[in-house]
PDB file of C-alpha atoms in Angstrom:
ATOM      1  CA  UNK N   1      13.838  -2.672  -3.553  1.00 62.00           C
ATOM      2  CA  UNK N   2      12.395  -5.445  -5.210  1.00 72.00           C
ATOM      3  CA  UNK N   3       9.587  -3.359  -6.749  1.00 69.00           C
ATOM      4  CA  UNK N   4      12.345  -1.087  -8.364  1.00 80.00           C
ATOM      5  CA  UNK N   5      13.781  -3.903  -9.795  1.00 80.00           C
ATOM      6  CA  UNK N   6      10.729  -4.959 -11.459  1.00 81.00           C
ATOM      7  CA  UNK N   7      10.582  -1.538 -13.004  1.00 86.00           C
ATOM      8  CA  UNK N   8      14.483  -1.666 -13.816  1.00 86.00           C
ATOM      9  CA  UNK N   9      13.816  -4.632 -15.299  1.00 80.00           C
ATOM     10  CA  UNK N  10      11.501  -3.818 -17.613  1.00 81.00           C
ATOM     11  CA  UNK N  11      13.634  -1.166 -19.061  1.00 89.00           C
ATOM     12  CA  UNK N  12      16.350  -3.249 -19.204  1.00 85.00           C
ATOM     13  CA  UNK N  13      14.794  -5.832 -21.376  1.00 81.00           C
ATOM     14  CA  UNK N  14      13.051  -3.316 -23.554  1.00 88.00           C
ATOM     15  CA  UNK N  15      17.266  -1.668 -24.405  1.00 90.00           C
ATOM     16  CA  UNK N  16      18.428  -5.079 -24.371  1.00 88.00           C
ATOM     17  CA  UNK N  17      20.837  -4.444 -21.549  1.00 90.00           C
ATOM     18  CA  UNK N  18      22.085  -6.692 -18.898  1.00 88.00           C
ATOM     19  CA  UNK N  19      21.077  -5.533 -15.366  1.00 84.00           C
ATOM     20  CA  UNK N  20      22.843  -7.000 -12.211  1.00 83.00           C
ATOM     21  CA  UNK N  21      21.150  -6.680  -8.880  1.00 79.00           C
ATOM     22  CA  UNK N  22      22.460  -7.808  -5.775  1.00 70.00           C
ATOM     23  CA  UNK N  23      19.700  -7.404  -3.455  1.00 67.00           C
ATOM     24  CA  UNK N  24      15.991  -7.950  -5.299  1.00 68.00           C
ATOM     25  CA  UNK N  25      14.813 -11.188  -4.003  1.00 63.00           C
ATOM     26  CA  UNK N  26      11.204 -11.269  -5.424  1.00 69.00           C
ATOM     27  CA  UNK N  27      10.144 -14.697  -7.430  1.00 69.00           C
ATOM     28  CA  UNK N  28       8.136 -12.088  -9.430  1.00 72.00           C
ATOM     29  CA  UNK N  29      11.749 -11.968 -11.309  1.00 68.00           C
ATOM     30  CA  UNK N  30      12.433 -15.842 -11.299  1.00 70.00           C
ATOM     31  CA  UNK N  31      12.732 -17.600 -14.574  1.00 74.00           C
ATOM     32  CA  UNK N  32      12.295 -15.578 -17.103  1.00 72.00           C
ATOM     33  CA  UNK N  33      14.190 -15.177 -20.141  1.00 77.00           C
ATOM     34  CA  UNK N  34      15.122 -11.537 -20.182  1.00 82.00           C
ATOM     35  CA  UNK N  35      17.974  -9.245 -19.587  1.00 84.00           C
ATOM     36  CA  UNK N  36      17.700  -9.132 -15.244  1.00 81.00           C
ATOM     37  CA  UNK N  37      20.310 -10.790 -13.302  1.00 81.00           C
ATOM     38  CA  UNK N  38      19.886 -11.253  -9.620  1.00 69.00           C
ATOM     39  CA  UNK N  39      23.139 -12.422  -6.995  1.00 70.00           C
ATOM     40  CA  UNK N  40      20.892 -12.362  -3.625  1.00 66.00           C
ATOM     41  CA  UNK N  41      18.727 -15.466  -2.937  1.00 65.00           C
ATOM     42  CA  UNK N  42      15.188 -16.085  -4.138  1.00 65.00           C
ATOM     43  CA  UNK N  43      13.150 -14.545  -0.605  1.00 67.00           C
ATOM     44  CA  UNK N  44      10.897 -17.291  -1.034  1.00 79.00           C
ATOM     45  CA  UNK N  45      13.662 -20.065  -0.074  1.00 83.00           C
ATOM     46  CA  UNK N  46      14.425 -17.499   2.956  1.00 86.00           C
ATOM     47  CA  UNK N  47      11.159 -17.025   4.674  1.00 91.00           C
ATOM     48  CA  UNK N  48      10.309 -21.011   4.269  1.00 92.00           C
ATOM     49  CA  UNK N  49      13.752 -21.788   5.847  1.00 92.00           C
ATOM     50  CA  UNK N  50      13.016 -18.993   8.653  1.00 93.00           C
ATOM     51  CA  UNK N  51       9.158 -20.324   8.976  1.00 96.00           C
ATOM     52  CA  UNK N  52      10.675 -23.796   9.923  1.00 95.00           C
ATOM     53  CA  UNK N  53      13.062 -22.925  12.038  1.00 96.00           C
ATOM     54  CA  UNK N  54      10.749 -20.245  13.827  1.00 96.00           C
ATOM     55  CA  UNK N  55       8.653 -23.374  15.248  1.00 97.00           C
ATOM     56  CA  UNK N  56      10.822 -26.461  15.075  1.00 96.00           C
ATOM     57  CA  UNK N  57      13.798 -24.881  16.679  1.00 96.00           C
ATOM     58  CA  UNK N  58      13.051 -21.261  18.352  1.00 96.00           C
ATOM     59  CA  UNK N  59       9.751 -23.336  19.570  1.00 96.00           C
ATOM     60  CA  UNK N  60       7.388 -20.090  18.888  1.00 96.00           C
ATOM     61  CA  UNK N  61       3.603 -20.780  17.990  1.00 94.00           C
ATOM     62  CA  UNK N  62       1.775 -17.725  17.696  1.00 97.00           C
ATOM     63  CA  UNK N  63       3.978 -15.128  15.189  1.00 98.00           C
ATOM     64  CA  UNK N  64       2.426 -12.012  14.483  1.00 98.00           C
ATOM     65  CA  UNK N  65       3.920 -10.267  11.068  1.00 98.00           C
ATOM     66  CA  UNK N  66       4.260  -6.430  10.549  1.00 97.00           C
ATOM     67  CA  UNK N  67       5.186  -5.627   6.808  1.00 97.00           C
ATOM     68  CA  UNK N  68       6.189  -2.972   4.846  1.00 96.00           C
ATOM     69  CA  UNK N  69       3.478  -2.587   1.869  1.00 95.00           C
ATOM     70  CA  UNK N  70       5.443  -0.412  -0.084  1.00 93.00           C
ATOM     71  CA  UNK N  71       7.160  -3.213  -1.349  1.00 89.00           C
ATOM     72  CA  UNK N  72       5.050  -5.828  -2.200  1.00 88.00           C
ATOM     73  CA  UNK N  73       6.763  -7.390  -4.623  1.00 83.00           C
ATOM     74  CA  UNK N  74       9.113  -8.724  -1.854  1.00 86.00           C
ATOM     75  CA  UNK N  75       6.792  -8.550   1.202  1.00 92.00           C
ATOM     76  CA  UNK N  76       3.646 -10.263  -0.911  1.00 91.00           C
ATOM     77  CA  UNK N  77       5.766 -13.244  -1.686  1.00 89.00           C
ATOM     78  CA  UNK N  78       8.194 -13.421   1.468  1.00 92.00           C
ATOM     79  CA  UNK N  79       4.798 -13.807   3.439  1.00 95.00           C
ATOM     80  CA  UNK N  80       3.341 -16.160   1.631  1.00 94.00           C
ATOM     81  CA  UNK N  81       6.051 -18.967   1.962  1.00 94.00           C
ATOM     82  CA  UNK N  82       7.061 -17.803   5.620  1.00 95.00           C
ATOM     83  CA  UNK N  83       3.122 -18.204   6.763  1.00 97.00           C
ATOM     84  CA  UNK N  84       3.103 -21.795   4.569  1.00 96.00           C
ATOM     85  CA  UNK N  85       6.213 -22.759   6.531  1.00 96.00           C
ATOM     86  CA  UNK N  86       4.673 -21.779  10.509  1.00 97.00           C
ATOM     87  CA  UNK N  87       1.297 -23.564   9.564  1.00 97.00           C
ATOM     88  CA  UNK N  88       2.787 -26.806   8.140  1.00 96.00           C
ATOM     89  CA  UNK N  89       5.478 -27.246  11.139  1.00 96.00           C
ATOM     90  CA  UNK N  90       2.122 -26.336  13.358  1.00 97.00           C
ATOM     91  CA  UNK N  91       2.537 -22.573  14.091  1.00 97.00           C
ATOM     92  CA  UNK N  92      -0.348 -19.656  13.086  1.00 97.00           C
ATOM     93  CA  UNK N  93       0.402 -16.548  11.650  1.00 97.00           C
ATOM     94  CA  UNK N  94      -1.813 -13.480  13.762  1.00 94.00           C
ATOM     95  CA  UNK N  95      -2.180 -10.886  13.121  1.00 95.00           C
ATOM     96  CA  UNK N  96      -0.718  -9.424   9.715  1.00 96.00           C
ATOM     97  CA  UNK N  97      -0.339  -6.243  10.168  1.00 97.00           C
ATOM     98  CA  UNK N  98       0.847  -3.553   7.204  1.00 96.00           C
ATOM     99  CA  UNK N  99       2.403   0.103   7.289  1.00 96.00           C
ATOM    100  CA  UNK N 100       3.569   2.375   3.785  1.00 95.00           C
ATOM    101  CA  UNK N 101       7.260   3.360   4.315  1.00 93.00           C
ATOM    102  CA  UNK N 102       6.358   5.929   2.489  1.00 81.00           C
ATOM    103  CA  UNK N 103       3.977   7.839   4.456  1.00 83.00           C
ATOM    104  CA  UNK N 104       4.448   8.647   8.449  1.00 89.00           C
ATOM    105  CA  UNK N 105       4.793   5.650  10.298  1.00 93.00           C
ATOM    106  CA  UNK N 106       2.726   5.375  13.322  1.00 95.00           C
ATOM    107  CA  UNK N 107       5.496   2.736  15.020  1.00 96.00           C
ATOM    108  CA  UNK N 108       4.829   2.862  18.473  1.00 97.00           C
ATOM    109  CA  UNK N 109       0.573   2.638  17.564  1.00 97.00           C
ATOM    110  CA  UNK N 110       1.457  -0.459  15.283  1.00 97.00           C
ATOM    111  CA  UNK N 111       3.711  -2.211  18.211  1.00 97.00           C
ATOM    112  CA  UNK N 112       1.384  -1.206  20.514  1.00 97.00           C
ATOM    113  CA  UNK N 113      -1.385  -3.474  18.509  1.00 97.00           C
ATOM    114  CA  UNK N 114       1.107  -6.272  17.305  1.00 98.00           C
ATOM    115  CA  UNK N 115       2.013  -6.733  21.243  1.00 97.00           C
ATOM    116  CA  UNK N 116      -1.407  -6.768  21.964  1.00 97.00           C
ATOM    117  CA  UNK N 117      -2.670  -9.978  20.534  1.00 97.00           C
ATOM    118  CA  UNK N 118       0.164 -11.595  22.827  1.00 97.00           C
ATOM    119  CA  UNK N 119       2.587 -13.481  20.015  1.00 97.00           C
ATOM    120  CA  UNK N 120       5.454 -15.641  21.145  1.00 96.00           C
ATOM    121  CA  UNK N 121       7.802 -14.235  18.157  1.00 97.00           C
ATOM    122  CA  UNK N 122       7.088 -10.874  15.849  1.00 98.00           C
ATOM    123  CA  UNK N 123       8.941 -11.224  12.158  1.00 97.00           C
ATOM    124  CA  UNK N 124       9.412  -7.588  10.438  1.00 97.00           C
ATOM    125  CA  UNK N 125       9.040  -7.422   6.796  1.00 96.00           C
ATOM    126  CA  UNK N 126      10.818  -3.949   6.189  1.00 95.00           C
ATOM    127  CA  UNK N 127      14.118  -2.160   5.319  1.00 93.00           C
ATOM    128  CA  UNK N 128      16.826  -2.329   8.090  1.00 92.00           C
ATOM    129  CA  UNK N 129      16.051   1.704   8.954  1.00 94.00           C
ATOM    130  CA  UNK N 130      12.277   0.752   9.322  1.00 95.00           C
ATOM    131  CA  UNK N 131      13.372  -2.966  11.032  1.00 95.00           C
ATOM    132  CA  UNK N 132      15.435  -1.065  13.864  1.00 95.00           C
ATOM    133  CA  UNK N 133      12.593   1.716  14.322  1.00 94.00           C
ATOM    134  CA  UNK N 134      10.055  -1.554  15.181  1.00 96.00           C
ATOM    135  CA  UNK N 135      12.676  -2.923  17.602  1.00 94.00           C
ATOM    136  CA  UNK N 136      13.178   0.531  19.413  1.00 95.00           C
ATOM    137  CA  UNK N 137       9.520   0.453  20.421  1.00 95.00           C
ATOM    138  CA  UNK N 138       9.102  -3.484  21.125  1.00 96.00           C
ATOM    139  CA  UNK N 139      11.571  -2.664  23.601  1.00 95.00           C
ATOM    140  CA  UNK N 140      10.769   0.197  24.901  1.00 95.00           C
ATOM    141  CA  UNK N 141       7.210  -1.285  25.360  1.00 97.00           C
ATOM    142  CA  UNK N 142       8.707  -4.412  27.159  1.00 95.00           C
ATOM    143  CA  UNK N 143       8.614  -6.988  25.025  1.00 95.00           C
ATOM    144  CA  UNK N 144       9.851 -10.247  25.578  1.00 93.00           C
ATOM    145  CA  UNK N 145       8.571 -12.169  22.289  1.00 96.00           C
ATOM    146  CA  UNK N 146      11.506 -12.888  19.905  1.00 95.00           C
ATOM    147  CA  UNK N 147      11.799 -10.485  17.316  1.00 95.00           C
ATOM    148  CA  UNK N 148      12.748 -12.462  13.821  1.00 95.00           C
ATOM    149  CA  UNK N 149      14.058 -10.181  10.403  1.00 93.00           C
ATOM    150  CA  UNK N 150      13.391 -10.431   6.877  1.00 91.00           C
ATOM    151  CA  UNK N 151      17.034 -10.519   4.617  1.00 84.00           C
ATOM    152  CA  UNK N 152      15.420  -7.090   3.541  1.00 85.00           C
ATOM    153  CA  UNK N 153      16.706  -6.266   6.666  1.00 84.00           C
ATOM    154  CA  UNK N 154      19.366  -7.801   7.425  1.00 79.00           C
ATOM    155  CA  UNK N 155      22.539  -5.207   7.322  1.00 77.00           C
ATOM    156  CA  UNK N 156      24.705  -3.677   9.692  1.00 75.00           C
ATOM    157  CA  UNK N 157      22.705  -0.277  10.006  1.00 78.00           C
ATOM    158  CA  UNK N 158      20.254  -2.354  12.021  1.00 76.00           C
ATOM    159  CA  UNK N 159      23.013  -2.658  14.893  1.00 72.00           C
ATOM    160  CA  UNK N 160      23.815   1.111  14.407  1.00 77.00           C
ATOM    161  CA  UNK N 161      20.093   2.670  14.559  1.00 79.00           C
ATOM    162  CA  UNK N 162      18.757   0.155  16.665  1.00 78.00           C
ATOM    163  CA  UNK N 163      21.213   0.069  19.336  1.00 74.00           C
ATOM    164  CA  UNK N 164      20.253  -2.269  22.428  1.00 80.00           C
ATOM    165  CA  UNK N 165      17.123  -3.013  21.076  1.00 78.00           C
ATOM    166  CA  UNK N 166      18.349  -5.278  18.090  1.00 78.00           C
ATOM    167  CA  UNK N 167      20.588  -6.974  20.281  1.00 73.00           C
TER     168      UNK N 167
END
């Protein structure tokens, strides 16, 4: 995660050593002069391309966002530019809603509330195992908003645990 390679990181430059990562994404890592080399984009330049496109061309207002806390150091700034992109092309962010990978996740009480407040689109902030376990209960609650992903998780174990829902 992103919050690992902050802590990486620090190590790193402390040795002196060159770490690679190909997945961190945060802009907590972005121009510095240190040791940490990153191949995945900045998340910032995703979500703002995503934001756009969630209102200008998937034509959803209301987006509610469900995040994984645990990571903040990609979540934090991943929602910051993806909620500046829906409000300037018109859209509103609501509600924001958190969960801790790292404790039991309630995911059917936390779909349950998301779907409440009626949103034309839901984007999930989380790992692909945690991004397929929200889709399994969207669906099985009947949702017909469109469900938009984070790059976090983006991989192909979100066609293999989420099955028809991800679809």
């Amino acid at each position: 995660t992103s919050n690992m390679s902050l802590i990486g990181a620090e190590v790193a430059n402390a040795k002196q050593v060159v770490m690679i990562s190909p997945t961190a994404s945060t802009g907590d890592l972005s121009g510095l002069d240190d040791f940490f080399l990153r191949t995945a984009a900045v998340s910032s330049d995703e979500a703002l391309q995503l934001a756009k496109a969630s209102v200008q061309e998937f034509g959803i207002d209301k987006i509610a966002v469900i995040y994984d806390s645990s990571n903040a150091a990609y979540s934090k700034t991943w929602i910051e530019y993806y909620s500046k992109g829906v409000e300037e092309s018109g859209g509103v962010i609501q509600p924001l809603v958190s969960f801790d990978s790292g404790s039991d996740t309630a995911y059917l009480a936390l779909a349950t509330e998301v779907l409440a407040t009626e949103p034309d689109g839901i984007a999930i902030v989380a790992s692909a195992a945690d991004t397929s376990m929200f889709c399994q209960q969207f669906h099985k609650l009947g949702n017909t908003a469109l469900i938009l992903g984070s790059g976090w998780g983006r991989s192909l174990s979100v066609l293999e645990l989420g099955g028809d829902s991800v679809e």
